[in-house]
Coordinates of N, CA and C in Angstrom, one line a residue:
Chain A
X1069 N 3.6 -6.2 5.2 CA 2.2 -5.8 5.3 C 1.4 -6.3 4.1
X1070 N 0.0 -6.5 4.7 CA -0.7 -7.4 3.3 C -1.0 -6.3 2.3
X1071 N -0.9 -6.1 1.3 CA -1.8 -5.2 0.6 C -2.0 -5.3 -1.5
X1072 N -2.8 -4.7 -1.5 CA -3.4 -4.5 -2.9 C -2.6 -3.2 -3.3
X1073 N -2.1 -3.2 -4.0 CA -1.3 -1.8 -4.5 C -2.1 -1.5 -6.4
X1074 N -2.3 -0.7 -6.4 CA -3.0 0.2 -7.6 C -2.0 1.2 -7.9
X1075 N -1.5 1.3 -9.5 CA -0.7 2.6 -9.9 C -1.1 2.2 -11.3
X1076 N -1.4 4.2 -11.9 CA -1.2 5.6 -10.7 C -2.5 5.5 -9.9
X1077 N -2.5 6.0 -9.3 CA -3.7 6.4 -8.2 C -4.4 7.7 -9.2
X1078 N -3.9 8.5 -9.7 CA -4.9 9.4 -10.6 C -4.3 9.4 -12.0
X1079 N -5.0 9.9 -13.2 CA -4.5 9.5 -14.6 C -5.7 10.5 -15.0
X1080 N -5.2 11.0 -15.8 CA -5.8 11.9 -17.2 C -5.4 11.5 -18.5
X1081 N -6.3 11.5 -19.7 CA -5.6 11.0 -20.7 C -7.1 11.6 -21.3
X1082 N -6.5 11.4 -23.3 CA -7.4 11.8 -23.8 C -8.0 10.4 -24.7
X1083 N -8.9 10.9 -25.5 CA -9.5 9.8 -26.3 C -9.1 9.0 -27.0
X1084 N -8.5 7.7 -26.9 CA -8.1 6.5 -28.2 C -6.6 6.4 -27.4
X1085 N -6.1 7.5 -26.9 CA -5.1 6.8 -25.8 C -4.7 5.4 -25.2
X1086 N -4.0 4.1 -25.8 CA -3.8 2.9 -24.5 C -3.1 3.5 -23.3
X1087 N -4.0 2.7 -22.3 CA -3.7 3.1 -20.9 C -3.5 1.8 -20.2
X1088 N -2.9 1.3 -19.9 CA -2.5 0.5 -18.4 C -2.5 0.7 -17.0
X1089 N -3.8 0.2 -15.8 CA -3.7 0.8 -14.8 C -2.7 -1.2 -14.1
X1090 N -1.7 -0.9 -13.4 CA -1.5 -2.0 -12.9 C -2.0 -2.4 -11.3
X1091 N -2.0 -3.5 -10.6 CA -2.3 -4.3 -9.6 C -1.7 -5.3 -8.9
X1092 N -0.8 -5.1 -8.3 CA -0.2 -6.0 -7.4 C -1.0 -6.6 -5.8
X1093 N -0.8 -7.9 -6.0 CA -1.1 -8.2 -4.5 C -0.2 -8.9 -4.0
X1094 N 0.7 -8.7 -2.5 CA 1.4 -10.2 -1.6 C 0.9 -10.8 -1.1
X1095 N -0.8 -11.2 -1.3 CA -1.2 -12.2 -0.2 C -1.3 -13.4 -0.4
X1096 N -0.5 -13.9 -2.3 CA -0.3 -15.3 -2.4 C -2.0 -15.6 -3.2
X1097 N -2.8 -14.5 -2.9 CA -4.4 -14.8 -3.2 C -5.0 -15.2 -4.7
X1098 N -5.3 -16.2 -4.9 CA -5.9 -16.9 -6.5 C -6.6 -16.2 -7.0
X1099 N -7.7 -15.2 -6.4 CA -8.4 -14.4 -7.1 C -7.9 -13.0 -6.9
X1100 N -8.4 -12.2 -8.2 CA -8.2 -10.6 -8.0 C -9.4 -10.2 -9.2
X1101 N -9.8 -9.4 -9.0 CA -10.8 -8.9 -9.8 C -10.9 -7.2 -9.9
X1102 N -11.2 -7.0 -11.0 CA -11.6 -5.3 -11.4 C -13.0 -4.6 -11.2
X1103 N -13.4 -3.9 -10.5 CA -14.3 -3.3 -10.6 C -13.8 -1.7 -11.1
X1104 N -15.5 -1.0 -11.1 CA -15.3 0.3 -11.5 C -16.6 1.0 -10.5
X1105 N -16.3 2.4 -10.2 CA -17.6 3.1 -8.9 C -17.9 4.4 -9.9
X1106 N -19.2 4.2 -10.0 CA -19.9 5.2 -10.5 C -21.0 5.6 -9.6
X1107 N -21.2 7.4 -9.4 CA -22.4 7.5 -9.0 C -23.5 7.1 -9.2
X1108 N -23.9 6.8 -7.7 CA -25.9 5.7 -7.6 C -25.8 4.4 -8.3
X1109 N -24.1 3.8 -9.0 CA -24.0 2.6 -9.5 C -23.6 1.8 -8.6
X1110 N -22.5 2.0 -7.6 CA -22.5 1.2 -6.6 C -20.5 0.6 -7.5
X1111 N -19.9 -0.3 -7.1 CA -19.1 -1.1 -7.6 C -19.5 -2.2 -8.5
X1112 N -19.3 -1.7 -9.2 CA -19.5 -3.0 -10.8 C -18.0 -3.5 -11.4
X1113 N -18.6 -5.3 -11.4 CA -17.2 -6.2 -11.7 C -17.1 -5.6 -13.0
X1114 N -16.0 -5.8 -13.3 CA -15.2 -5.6 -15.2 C -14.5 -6.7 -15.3
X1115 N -14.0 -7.3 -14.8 CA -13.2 -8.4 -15.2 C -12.7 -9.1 -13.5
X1116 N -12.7 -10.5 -14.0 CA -12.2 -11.2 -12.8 C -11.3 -12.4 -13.2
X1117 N -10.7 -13.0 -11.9 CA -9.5 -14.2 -12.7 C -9.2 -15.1 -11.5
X1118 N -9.3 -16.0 -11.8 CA -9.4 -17.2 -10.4 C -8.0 -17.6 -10.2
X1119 N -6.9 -18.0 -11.2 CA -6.2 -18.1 -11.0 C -5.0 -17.6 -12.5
X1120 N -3.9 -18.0 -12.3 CA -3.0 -17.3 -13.7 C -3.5 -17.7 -14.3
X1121 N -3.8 -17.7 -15.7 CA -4.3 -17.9 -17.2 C -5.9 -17.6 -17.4
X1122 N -6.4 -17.6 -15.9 CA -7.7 -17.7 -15.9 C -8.5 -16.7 -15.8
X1123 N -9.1 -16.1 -17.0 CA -10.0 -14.7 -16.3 C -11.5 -15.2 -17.3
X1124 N -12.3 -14.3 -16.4 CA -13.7 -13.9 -17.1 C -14.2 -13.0 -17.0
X1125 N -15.0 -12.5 -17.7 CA -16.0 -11.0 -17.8 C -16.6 -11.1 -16.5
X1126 N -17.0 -10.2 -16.2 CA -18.0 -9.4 -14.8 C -18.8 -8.5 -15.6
X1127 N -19.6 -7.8 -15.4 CA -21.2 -7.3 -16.0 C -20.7 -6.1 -16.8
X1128 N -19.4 -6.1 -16.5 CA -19.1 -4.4 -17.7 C -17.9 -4.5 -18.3
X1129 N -17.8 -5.3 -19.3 CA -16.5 -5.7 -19.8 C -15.8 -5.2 -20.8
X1130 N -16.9 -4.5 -21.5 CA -16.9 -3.7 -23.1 C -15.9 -2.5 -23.0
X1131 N -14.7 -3.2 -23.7 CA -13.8 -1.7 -23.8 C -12.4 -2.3 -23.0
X1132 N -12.1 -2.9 -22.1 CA -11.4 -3.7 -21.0 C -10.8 -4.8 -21.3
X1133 N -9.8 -5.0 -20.8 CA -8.3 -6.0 -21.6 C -7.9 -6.6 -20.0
X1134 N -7.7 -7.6 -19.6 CA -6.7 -8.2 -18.5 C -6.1 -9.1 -19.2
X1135 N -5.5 -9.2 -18.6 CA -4.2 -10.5 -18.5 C -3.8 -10.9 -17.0
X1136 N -3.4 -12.3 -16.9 CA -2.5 -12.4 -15.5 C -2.0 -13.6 -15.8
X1137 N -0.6 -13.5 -16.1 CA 0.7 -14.2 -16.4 C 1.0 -14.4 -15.2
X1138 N 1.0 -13.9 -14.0 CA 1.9 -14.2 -12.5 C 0.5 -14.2 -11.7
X1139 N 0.7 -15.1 -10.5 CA -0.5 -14.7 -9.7 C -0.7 -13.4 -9.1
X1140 N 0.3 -12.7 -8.8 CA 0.4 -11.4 -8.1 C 0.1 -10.1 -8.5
X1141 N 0.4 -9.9 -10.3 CA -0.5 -9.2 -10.9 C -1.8 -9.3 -12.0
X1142 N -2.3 -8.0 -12.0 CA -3.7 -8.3 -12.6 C -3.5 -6.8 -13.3
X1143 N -3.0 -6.7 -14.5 CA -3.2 -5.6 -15.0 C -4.6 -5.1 -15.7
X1144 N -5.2 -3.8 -15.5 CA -6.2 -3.5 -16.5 C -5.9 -2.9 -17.6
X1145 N -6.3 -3.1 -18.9 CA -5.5 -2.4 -20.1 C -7.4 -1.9 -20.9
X1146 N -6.7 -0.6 -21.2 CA -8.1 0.3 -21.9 C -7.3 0.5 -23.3
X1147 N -7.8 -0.4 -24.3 CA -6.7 0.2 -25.4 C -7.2 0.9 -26.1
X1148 N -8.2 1.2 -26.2 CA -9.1 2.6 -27.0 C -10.0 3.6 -25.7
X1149 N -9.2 4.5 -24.0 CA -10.2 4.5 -23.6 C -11.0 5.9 -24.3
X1150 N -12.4 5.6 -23.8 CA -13.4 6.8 -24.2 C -13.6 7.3 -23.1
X1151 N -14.5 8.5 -23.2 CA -15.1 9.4 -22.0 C -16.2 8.7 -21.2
X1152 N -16.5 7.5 -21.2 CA -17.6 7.2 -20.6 C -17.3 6.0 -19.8
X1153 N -15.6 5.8 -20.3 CA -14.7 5.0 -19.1 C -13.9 5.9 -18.0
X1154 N -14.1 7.5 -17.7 CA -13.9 7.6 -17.2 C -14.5 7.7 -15.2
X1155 N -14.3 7.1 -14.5 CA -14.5 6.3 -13.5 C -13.5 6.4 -12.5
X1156 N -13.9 5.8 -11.7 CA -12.9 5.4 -9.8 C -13.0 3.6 -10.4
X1157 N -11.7 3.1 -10.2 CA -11.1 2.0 -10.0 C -11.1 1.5 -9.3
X1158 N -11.2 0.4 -8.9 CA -10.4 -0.4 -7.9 C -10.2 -1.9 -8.0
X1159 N -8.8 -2.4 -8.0 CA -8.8 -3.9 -8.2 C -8.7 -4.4 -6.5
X1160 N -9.3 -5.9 -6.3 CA -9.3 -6.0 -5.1 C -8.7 -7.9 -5.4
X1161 N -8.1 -8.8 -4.3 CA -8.1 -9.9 -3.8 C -8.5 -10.2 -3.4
X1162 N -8.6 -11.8 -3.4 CA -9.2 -12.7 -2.1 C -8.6 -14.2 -2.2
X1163 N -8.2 -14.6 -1.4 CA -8.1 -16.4 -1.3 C -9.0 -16.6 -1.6
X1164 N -8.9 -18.3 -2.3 CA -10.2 -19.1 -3.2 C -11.4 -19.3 -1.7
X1165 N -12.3 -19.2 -2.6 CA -14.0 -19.4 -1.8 C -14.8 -18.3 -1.7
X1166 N -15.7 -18.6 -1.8 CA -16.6 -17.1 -1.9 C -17.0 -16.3 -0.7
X1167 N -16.5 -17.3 0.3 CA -16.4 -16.5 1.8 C -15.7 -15.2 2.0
X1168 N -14.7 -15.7 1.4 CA -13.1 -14.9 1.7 C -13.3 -13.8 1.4
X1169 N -13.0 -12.9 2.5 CA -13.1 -11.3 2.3 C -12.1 -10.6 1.1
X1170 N -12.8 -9.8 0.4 CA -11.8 -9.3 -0.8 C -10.8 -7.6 0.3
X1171 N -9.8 -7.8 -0.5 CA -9.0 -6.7 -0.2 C -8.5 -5.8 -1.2
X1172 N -9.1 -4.4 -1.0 CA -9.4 -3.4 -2.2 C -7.5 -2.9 -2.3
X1173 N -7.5 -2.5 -3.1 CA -6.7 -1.6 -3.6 C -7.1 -0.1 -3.6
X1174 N -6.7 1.1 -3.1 CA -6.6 2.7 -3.1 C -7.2 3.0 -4.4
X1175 N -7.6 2.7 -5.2 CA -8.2 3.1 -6.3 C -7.6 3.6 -7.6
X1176 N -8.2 3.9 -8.5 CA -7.3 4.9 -9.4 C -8.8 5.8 -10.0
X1177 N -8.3 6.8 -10.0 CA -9.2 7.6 -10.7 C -9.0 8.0 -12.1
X1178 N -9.7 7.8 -12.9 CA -9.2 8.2 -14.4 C -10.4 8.8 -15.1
X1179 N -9.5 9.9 -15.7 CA -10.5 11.1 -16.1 C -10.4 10.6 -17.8
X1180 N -11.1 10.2 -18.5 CA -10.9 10.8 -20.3 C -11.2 12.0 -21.1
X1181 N -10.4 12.6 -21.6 CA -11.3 13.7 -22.0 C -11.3 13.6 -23.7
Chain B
X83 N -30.9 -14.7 -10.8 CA -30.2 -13.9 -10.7 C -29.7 -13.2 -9.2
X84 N -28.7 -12.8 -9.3 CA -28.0 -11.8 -8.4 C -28.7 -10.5 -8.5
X85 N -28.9 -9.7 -6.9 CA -28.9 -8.6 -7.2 C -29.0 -7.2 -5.5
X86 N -28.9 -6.7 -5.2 CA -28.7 -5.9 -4.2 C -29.0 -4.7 -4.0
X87 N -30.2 -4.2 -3.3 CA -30.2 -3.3 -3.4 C -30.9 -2.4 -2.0
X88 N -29.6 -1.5 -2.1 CA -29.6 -0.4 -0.9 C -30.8 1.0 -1.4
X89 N -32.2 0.8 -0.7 CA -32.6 2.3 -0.7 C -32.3 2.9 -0.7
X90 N -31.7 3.4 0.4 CA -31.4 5.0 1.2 C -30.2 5.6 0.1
X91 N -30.4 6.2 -0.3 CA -29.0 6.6 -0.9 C -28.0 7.5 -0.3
X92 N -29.2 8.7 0.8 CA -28.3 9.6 1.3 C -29.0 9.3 2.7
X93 N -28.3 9.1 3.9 CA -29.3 9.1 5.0 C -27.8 10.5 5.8
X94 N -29.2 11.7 6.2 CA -28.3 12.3 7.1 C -28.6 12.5 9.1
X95 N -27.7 12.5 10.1 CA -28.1 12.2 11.0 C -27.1 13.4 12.1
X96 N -27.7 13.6 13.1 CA -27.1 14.4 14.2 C -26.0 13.4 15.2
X97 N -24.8 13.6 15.8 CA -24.4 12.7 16.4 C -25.1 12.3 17.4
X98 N -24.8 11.3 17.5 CA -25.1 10.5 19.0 C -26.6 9.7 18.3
X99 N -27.4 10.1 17.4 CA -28.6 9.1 16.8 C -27.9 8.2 16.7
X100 N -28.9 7.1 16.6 CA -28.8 5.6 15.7 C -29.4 5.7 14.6
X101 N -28.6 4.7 13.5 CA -29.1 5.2 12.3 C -29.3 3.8 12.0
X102 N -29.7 3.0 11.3 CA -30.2 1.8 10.2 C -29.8 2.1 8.4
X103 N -29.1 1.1 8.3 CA -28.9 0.9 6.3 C -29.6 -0.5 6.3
X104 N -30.5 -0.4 5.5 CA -30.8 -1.2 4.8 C -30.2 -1.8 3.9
X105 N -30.5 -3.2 3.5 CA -29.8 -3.6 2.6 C -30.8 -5.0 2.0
X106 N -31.1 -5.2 1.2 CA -31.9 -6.4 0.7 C -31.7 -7.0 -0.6
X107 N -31.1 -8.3 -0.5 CA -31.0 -8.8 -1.6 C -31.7 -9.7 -2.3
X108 N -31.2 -9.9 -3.5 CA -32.2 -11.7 -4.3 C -30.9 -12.5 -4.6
X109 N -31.2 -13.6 -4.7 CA -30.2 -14.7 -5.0 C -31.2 -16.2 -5.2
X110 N -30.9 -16.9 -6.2 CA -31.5 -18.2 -6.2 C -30.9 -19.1 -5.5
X111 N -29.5 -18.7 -5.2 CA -28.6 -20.1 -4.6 C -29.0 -20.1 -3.3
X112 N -28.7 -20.9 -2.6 CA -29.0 -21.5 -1.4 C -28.0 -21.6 -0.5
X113 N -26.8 -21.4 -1.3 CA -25.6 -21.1 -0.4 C -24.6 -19.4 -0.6
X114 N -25.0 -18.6 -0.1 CA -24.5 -17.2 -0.5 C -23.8 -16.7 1.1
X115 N -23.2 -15.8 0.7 CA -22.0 -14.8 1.4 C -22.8 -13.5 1.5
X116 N -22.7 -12.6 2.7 CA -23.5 -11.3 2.3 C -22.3 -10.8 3.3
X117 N -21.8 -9.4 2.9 CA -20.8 -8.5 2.9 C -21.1 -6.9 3.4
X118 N -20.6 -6.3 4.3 CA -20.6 -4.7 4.1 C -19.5 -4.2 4.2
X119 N -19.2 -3.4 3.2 CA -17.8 -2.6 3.4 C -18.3 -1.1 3.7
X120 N -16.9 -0.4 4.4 CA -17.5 1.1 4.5 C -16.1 2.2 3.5
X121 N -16.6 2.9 2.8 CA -15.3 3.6 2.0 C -15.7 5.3 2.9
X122 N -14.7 5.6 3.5 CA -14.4 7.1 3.8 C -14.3 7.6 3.2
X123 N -14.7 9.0 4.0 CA -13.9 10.5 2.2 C -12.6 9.9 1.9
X124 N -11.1 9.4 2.5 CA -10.2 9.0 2.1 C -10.4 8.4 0.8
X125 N -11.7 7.1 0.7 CA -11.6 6.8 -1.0 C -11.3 5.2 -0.5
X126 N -10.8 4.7 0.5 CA -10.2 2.9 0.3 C -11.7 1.9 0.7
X127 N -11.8 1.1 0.6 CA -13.0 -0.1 0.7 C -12.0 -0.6 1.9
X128 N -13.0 -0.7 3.2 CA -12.6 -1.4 4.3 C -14.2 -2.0 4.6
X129 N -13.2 -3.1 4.9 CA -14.5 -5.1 5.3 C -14.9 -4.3 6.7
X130 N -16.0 -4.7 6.8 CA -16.8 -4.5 8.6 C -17.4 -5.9 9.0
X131 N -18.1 -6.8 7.8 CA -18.4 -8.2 8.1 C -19.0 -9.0 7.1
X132 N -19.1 -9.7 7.7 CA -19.6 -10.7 6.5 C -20.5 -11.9 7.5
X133 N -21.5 -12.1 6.3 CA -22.2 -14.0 7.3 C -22.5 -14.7 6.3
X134 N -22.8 -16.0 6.4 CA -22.8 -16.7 5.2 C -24.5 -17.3 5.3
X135 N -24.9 -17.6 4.3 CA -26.6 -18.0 4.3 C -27.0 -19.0 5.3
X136 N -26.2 -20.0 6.0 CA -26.7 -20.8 7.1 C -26.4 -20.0 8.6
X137 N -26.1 -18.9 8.8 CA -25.7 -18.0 9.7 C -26.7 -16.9 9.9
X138 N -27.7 -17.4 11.0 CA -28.7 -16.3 10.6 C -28.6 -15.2 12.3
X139 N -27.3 -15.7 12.9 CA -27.0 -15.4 14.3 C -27.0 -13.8 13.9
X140 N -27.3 -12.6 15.0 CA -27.1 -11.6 14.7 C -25.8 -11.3 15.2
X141 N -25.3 -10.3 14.8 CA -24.3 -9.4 15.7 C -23.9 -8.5 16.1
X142 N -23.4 -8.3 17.3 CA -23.1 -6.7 17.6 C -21.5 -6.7 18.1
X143 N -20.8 -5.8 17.5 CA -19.2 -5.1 17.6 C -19.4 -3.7 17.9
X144 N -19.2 -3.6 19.1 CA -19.1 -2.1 20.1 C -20.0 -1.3 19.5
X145 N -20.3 -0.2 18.8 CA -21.9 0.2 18.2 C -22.3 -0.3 17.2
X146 N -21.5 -1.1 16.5 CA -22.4 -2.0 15.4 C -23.1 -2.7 15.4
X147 N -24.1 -3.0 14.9 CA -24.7 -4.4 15.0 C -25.2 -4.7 13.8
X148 N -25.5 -6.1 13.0 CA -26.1 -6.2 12.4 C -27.4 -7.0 12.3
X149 N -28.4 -7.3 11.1 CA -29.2 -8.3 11.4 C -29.4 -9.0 10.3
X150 N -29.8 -10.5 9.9 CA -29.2 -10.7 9.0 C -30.8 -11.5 9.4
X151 N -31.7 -11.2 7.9 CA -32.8 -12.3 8.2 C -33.5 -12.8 6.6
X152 N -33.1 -14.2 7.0 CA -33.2 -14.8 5.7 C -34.7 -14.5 4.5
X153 N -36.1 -14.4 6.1 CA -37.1 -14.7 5.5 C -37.9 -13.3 4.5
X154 N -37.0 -12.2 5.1 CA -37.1 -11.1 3.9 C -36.2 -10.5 3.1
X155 N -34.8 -11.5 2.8 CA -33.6 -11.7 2.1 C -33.2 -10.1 2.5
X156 N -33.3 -9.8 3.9 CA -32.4 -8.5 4.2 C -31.2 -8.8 5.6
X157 N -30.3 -7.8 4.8 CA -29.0 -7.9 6.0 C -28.9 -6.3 6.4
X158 N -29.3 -6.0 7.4 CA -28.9 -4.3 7.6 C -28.1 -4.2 8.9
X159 N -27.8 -3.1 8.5 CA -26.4 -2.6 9.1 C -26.9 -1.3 10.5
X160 N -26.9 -1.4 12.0 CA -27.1 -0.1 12.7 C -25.7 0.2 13.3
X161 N -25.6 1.6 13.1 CA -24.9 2.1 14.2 C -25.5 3.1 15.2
X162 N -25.3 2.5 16.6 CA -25.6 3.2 17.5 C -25.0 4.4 18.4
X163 N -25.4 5.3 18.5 CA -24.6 6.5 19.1 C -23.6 7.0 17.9
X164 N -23.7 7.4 16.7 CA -23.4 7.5 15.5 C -22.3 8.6 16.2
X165 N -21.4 8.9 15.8 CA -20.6 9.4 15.7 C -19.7 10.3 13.7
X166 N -19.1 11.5 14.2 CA -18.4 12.2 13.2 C -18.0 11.2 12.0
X167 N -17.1 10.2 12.5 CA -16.1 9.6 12.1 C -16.9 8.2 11.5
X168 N -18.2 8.2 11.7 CA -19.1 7.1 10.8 C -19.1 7.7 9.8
X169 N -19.0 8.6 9.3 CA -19.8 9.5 7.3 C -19.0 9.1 6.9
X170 N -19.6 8.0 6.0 CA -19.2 7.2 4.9 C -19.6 6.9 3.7
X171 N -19.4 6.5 2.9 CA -20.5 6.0 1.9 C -20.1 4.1 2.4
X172 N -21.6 3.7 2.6 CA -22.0 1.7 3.3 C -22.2 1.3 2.0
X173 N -21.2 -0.2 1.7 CA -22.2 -0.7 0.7 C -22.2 -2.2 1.1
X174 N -23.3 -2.8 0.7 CA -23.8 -4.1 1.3 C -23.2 -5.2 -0.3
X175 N -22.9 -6.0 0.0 CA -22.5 -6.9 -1.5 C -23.1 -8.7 -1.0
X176 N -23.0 -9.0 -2.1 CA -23.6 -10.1 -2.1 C -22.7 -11.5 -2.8
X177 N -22.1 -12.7 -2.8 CA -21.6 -13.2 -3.3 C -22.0 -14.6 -3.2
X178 N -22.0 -15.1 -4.4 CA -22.9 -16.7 -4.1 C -22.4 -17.7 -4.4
X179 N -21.9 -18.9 -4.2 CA -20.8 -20.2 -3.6 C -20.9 -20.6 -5.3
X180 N -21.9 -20.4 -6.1 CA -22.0 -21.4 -7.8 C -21.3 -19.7 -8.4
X181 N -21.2 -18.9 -7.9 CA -20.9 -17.9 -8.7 C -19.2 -17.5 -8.7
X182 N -18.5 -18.4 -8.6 CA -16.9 -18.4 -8.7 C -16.3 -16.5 -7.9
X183 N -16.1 -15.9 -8.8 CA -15.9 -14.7 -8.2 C -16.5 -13.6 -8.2
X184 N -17.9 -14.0 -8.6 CA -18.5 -12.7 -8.6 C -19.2 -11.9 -8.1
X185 N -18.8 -11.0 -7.8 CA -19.5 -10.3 -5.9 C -20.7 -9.1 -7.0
X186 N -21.7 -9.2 -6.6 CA -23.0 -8.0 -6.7 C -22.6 -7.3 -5.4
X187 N -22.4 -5.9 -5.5 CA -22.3 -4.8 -5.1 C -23.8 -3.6 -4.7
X188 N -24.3 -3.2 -3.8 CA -25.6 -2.6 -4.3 C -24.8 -0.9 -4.0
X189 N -25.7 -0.2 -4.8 CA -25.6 1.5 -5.3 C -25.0 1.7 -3.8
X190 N -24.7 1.4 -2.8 CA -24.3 2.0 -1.7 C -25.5 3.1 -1.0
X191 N -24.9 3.2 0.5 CA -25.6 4.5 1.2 C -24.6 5.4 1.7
X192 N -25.3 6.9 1.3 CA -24.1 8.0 2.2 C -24.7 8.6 3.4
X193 N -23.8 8.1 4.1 CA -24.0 8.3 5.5 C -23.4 9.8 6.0
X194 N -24.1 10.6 6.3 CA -23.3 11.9 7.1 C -23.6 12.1 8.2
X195 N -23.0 12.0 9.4 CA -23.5 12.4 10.7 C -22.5 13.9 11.3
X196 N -23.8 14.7 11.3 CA -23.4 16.0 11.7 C -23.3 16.1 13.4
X197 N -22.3 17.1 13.8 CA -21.9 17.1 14.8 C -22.9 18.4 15.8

């Protein structure tokens, strides 16, 4: 089955804590990207990556670490997070072109306190 | 610049109405992708459709329809005979062919249809 896998799906942690949320996909897909969902914000990119070695910022980058060594994952790393990164997750795929429908990942929710 | 933006924030409706989301974007490119996903109380982002900027055909899938018109850069979304199981939060995105991967998302709409 195709899918985006996100773990954990929920996380609490406190302030200056590193956190790693990870991201798997099987669909072979060159792109995967991070967003974050805030109320009346809508989904906002954090980071994105076209293919292994290759990533770039998206409009909220500050605070936010990726990497992608393999094409299949896309880890997010928070190495100092704060309370104002706490948020709904979600990393999503897509095959190359900007057509291609992206495929979300279940989310992660992460509380900082 | 990119950018999307859904009015409605909360539209509430009785079943069996038709309801309309709006959705209207800006873009300078001339080759763009326009997108709506719907997220349930469950929480996951599920695709409903997509058309690309030389695609100004409308569509309709069993009570969906959309309309997609270039000359007031809006793509909206109706459901007809709205049902329970439409209350969602809709969000319309926007993705443009020079912009490699990056999708503009707008604030979304919450849809509740009461029974």
């Amino acid at each position: 089955e195709a899918q985006v896998t996100q773990n954990p799906r929920y996380l609490i942690t406190v302030t200056g804590k590193k956190l790693t949320v990870t991201c798997s996909q099987n669909m072979n897909h060159e792109y995967m990207s991070w967003y974050r969902q805030d109320p009346g914000l809508g989904l906002r990119q954090i980071y994105y990556s076209m293919n292994v070695e290759v990533t770039d910022k998206g409009d909220v980058p500050e605070g936010y670490k990726v990497s992608r060594k393999e094409k299949r994952n896309f880890p997010l790393i928070l190495e100092s997070p704060s309370p104002n990164q706490t948020s709904l997750y979600f990393c999503a795929s897509r095959a190359s072109g900007s057509f291609n429908i992206q495929y979300f990942g279940a989310g992660t929710r992460l509380s900082v306190l | 610049a990119q950018k999307v933006t859904q009015a409605q924030t909360e539209i509430s409706v009785v079943e069996k109405e038709d309801v309309t989301l709006d959705c209207v974007y800006e873009t300078r490119d001339t080759t763009y992708y326009l997108f709506w996903y719907k997220q349930p109380p469950s929480g996951e982002l599920v695709f409903l459709i997509r058309r690309n900027s030389f695609d100004e055909q409308n569509e309709i899938s069993g009570r969906y329809s959309w309309n997609f018109q270039k000359s007031t850069s809006s793509f909206n979304f109706t459901i007809t005979a709205s049902q329970v199981v439409d209350s969602a939060v809709y969000f319309c995105a926007l993705s443009e062919r020079t912009g490699g991967f990056k999708t503009i998302f707008g604030a979304g709409t919450r849809l509740f249809v009461k029974a």
